Amino acid sequence: MVSGLVLGDLRVQEIPRAGGGYSYTILWPDGLVDEEADGFLRQFEGRGTQRTYAYFLVDHLRWRVREGLGTETVGLLDLHRYMGAVGAEIPMPFGQPWRVPPKRPYGASALEVLAACLKGFYVHQCSVRGVNGHLLGDLDVRRLPTRADRSRRCGSV
């Protein structure tokens, strides 16, 4: 993964830990920590999952900003649209592809990890912060789409 300082956008911040290794959090363009993401990512302190989830989550949060959505307003259909925008096969319009060339849509394995990350993130927000209770109920009984859209994987959008 190519790393470098990203200015003017949400970014993942790597933080060296005292005992070695790194922790990861997400920063806003002004350098403030995204408290929602940080609270969720702290559950995975010291594990590789934290890094993976941080990068998936920052991408989702950037999309959410573009769509004008917040934790309080995002719904299950929005999450389905996002999954479609990054490469999942969904039976509905999803808007513009989010991962445009040279980036490729996510494959099946990445979509499964992303779905687990998003579900965990929103369940955490709904449970801990008490917001968006209807989404918590929807996530309890529904799965996010994880089947890769083969037509987009082959290069035709």
mmCIF file of C-alpha atoms in Angstrom:
data_model
loop_
_atom_site.group_PDB
_atom_site.id
_atom_site.type_symbol
_atom_site.label_atom_id
_atom_site.label_comp_id
_atom_site.label_asym_id
_atom_site.label_seq_id
_atom_site.Cartn_x
_atom_site.Cartn_y
_atom_site.Cartn_z
ATOM 1 C CA MET A 1 0.000 0.000 0.000
ATOM 2 C CA VAL A 2 1.421 3.380 -0.967
ATOM 3 C CA SER A 3 1.612 5.684 1.995
ATOM 4 C CA GLY A 4 2.078 9.402 2.140
ATOM 5 C CA LEU A 5 0.607 12.460 3.756
ATOM 6 C CA VAL A 6 -2.894 13.236 2.543
ATOM 7 C CA LEU A 7 -3.922 16.847 3.006
ATOM 8 C CA GLY A 8 -7.428 18.223 2.624
ATOM 9 C CA ASP A 9 -9.155 14.873 3.106
ATOM 10 C CA LEU A 10 -9.934 12.291 5.754
ATOM 11 C CA ARG A 11 -6.874 10.122 6.340
ATOM 12 C CA VAL A 12 -5.616 7.157 8.314
ATOM 13 C CA GLN A 13 -3.030 8.080 10.940
ATOM 14 C CA GLU A 14 -0.490 5.489 12.036
ATOM 15 C CA ILE A 15 0.546 5.900 15.702
ATOM 16 C CA PRO A 16 3.669 4.116 17.023
ATOM 17 C CA ARG A 17 2.958 2.127 20.203
ATOM 18 C CA ALA A 18 5.323 1.991 23.181
ATOM 19 C CA GLY A 19 5.825 -1.779 23.009
ATOM 20 C CA GLY A 20 6.359 -1.756 19.255
ATOM 21 C CA GLY A 21 3.815 -1.993 16.514
ATOM 22 C CA TYR A 22 1.274 0.610 15.546
ATOM 23 C CA SER A 23 -2.239 1.754 16.279
ATOM 24 C CA TYR A 24 -4.472 3.370 13.674
ATOM 25 C CA THR A 25 -7.070 6.101 13.785
ATOM 26 C CA ILE A 26 -8.778 8.432 11.317
ATOM 27 C CA LEU A 27 -8.177 12.172 11.171
ATOM 28 C CA TRP A 28 -10.232 14.938 9.584
ATOM 29 C CA PRO A 29 -8.489 17.456 7.290
ATOM 30 C CA ASP A 30 -8.037 19.853 10.230
ATOM 31 C CA GLY A 31 -6.140 17.167 12.164
ATOM 32 C CA LEU A 32 -8.924 16.298 14.625
ATOM 33 C CA VAL A 33 -9.546 12.643 15.413
ATOM 34 C CA ASP A 34 -12.830 11.217 14.131
ATOM 35 C CA GLU A 35 -14.206 10.137 17.509
ATOM 36 C CA GLU A 36 -16.717 7.670 16.067
ATOM 37 C CA ALA A 37 -14.086 5.838 14.046
ATOM 38 C CA ASP A 38 -11.526 5.998 16.853
ATOM 39 C CA GLY A 39 -13.937 4.502 19.374
ATOM 40 C CA PHE A 40 -14.680 1.634 17.008
ATOM 41 C CA LEU A 41 -11.042 1.031 16.006
ATOM 42 C CA ARG A 42 -9.834 0.952 19.634
ATOM 43 C CA GLN A 43 -11.596 -2.403 20.018
ATOM 44 C CA PHE A 44 -8.930 -3.879 17.735
ATOM 45 C CA GLU A 45 -5.891 -2.302 19.423
ATOM 46 C CA GLY A 46 -2.701 -4.205 18.666
ATOM 47 C CA ARG A 47 -4.225 -6.402 15.951
ATOM 48 C CA GLY A 48 -3.815 -6.259 12.190
ATOM 49 C CA THR A 49 -7.574 -5.978 11.925
ATOM 50 C CA GLN A 50 -7.305 -2.397 13.183
ATOM 51 C CA ARG A 51 -5.192 -1.320 10.199
ATOM 52 C CA THR A 52 -7.414 -3.107 7.676
ATOM 53 C CA TYR A 53 -10.592 -1.674 9.178
ATOM 54 C CA ALA A 54 -9.080 1.828 9.359
ATOM 55 C CA TYR A 55 -8.411 1.875 5.613
ATOM 56 C CA PHE A 56 -11.808 0.423 4.733
ATOM 57 C CA LEU A 57 -13.517 2.838 7.109
ATOM 58 C CA VAL A 58 -11.743 5.968 5.854
ATOM 59 C CA ASP A 59 -12.846 5.110 2.326
ATOM 60 C CA HIS A 60 -16.442 4.678 3.492
ATOM 61 C CA LEU A 61 -16.364 7.921 5.488
ATOM 62 C CA ARG A 62 -15.085 9.817 2.433
ATOM 63 C CA TRP A 63 -17.992 8.389 0.416
ATOM 64 C CA ARG A 64 -20.408 9.326 3.192
ATOM 65 C CA VAL A 65 -19.165 12.929 3.132
ATOM 66 C CA ARG A 66 -19.690 13.057 -0.640
ATOM 67 C CA GLU A 67 -23.222 11.703 -0.206
ATOM 68 C CA GLY A 68 -24.034 14.142 2.620
ATOM 69 C CA LEU A 69 -24.746 11.351 5.101
ATOM 70 C CA GLY A 70 -23.947 11.064 8.787
ATOM 71 C CA THR A 71 -24.143 8.236 11.286
ATOM 72 C CA GLU A 72 -27.559 9.470 12.374
ATOM 73 C CA THR A 73 -28.965 9.493 8.831
ATOM 74 C CA VAL A 74 -27.349 6.559 7.004
ATOM 75 C CA GLY A 75 -29.716 3.704 6.278
ATOM 76 C CA LEU A 76 -29.420 0.123 5.110
ATOM 77 C CA LEU A 77 -30.126 1.133 1.491
ATOM 78 C CA ASP A 78 -27.261 3.645 1.697
ATOM 79 C CA LEU A 79 -24.924 0.878 2.853
ATOM 80 C CA HIS A 80 -26.116 -1.307 -0.024
ATOM 81 C CA ARG A 81 -25.461 1.563 -2.454
ATOM 82 C CA TYR A 82 -21.946 1.971 -1.051
ATOM 83 C CA MET A 83 -21.246 -1.738 -1.377
ATOM 84 C CA GLY A 84 -22.411 -1.503 -5.000
ATOM 85 C CA ALA A 85 -20.236 1.545 -5.612
ATOM 86 C CA VAL A 86 -17.116 -0.353 -4.489
ATOM 87 C CA GLY A 87 -17.818 -3.519 -6.440
ATOM 88 C CA ALA A 88 -20.619 -5.622 -4.960
ATOM 89 C CA GLU A 89 -23.410 -6.945 -7.141
ATOM 90 C CA ILE A 90 -26.612 -5.248 -6.015
ATOM 91 C CA PRO A 91 -30.075 -5.316 -7.623
ATOM 92 C CA MET A 92 -30.495 -1.522 -7.576
ATOM 93 C CA PRO A 93 -28.828 1.600 -8.950
ATOM 94 C CA PHE A 94 -25.869 2.621 -6.798
ATOM 95 C CA GLY A 95 -24.861 5.899 -8.426
ATOM 96 C CA GLN A 96 -21.324 6.567 -9.593
ATOM 97 C CA PRO A 97 -18.706 3.880 -9.034
ATOM 98 C CA TRP A 98 -16.602 4.946 -6.069
ATOM 99 C CA ARG A 99 -13.468 3.042 -7.082
ATOM 100 C CA VAL A 100 -12.643 4.369 -10.527
ATOM 101 C CA PRO A 101 -9.562 3.497 -12.620
ATOM 102 C CA PRO A 102 -6.759 3.008 -11.867
ATOM 103 C CA LYS A 103 -8.401 1.563 -8.723
ATOM 104 C CA ARG A 104 -10.296 -1.661 -9.317
ATOM 105 C CA PRO A 105 -13.560 -2.693 -7.645
ATOM 106 C CA TYR A 106 -13.099 -4.839 -4.556
ATOM 107 C CA GLY A 107 -13.108 -8.607 -4.988
ATOM 108 C CA ALA A 108 -15.269 -11.047 -3.029
ATOM 109 C CA SER A 109 -12.827 -11.447 -0.133
ATOM 110 C CA ALA A 110 -12.356 -7.704 0.335
ATOM 111 C CA LEU A 111 -16.126 -7.180 0.157
ATOM 112 C CA GLU A 112 -16.637 -9.708 2.965
ATOM 113 C CA VAL A 113 -14.127 -7.917 5.200
ATOM 114 C CA LEU A 114 -15.639 -4.537 4.291
ATOM 115 C CA ALA A 115 -19.146 -5.779 5.132
ATOM 116 C CA ALA A 116 -17.941 -7.020 8.534
ATOM 117 C CA CYS A 117 -16.192 -3.689 9.150
ATOM 118 C CA LEU A 118 -19.232 -1.579 8.242
ATOM 119 C CA LYS A 119 -21.641 -3.748 10.194
ATOM 120 C CA GLY A 120 -19.357 -3.636 13.238
ATOM 121 C CA PHE A 121 -18.895 0.119 12.917
ATOM 122 C CA TYR A 122 -22.601 0.914 12.715
ATOM 123 C CA VAL A 123 -23.628 -1.608 15.385
ATOM 124 C CA HIS A 124 -20.986 -0.010 17.635
ATOM 125 C CA GLN A 125 -22.288 3.509 16.907
ATOM 126 C CA CYS A 126 -25.931 2.533 17.419
ATOM 127 C CA SER A 127 -25.222 0.588 20.620
ATOM 128 C CA VAL A 128 -22.650 2.857 22.275
ATOM 129 C CA ARG A 129 -23.926 6.251 21.150
ATOM 130 C CA GLY A 130 -27.602 5.326 20.954
ATOM 131 C CA VAL A 131 -28.115 6.824 17.487
ATOM 132 C CA ASN A 132 -29.921 5.472 14.445
ATOM 133 C CA GLY A 133 -31.791 2.653 16.188
ATOM 134 C CA HIS A 134 -33.645 1.656 13.011
ATOM 135 C CA LEU A 135 -30.312 0.857 11.336
ATOM 136 C CA LEU A 136 -29.341 -1.326 14.279
ATOM 137 C CA GLY A 137 -32.523 -3.342 13.784
ATOM 138 C CA ASP A 138 -31.947 -3.619 10.033
ATOM 139 C CA LEU A 139 -28.356 -4.798 10.498
ATOM 140 C CA ASP A 140 -29.485 -7.389 13.002
ATOM 141 C CA VAL A 141 -31.555 -9.237 10.425
ATOM 142 C CA ARG A 142 -29.928 -8.378 7.076
ATOM 143 C CA ARG A 143 -26.571 -9.000 5.454
ATOM 144 C CA LEU A 144 -24.671 -6.530 3.327
ATOM 145 C CA PRO A 145 -24.020 -7.659 -0.259
ATOM 146 C CA THR A 146 -20.603 -9.283 -0.729
ATOM 147 C CA ARG A 147 -20.809 -11.013 -4.118
ATOM 148 C CA ALA A 148 -18.423 -9.259 -6.513
ATOM 149 C CA ASP A 149 -19.974 -7.766 -9.627
ATOM 150 C CA ARG A 150 -18.086 -9.744 -12.296
ATOM 151 C CA SER A 151 -18.990 -7.387 -15.137
ATOM 152 C CA ARG A 152 -17.212 -4.503 -13.386
ATOM 153 C CA ARG A 153 -14.269 -6.674 -12.305
ATOM 154 C CA CYS A 154 -13.569 -7.367 -15.969
ATOM 155 C CA GLY A 155 -13.333 -3.673 -16.750
ATOM 156 C CA SER A 156 -16.773 -2.860 -18.151
ATOM 157 C CA VAL A 157 -18.712 -0.437 -16.013
#
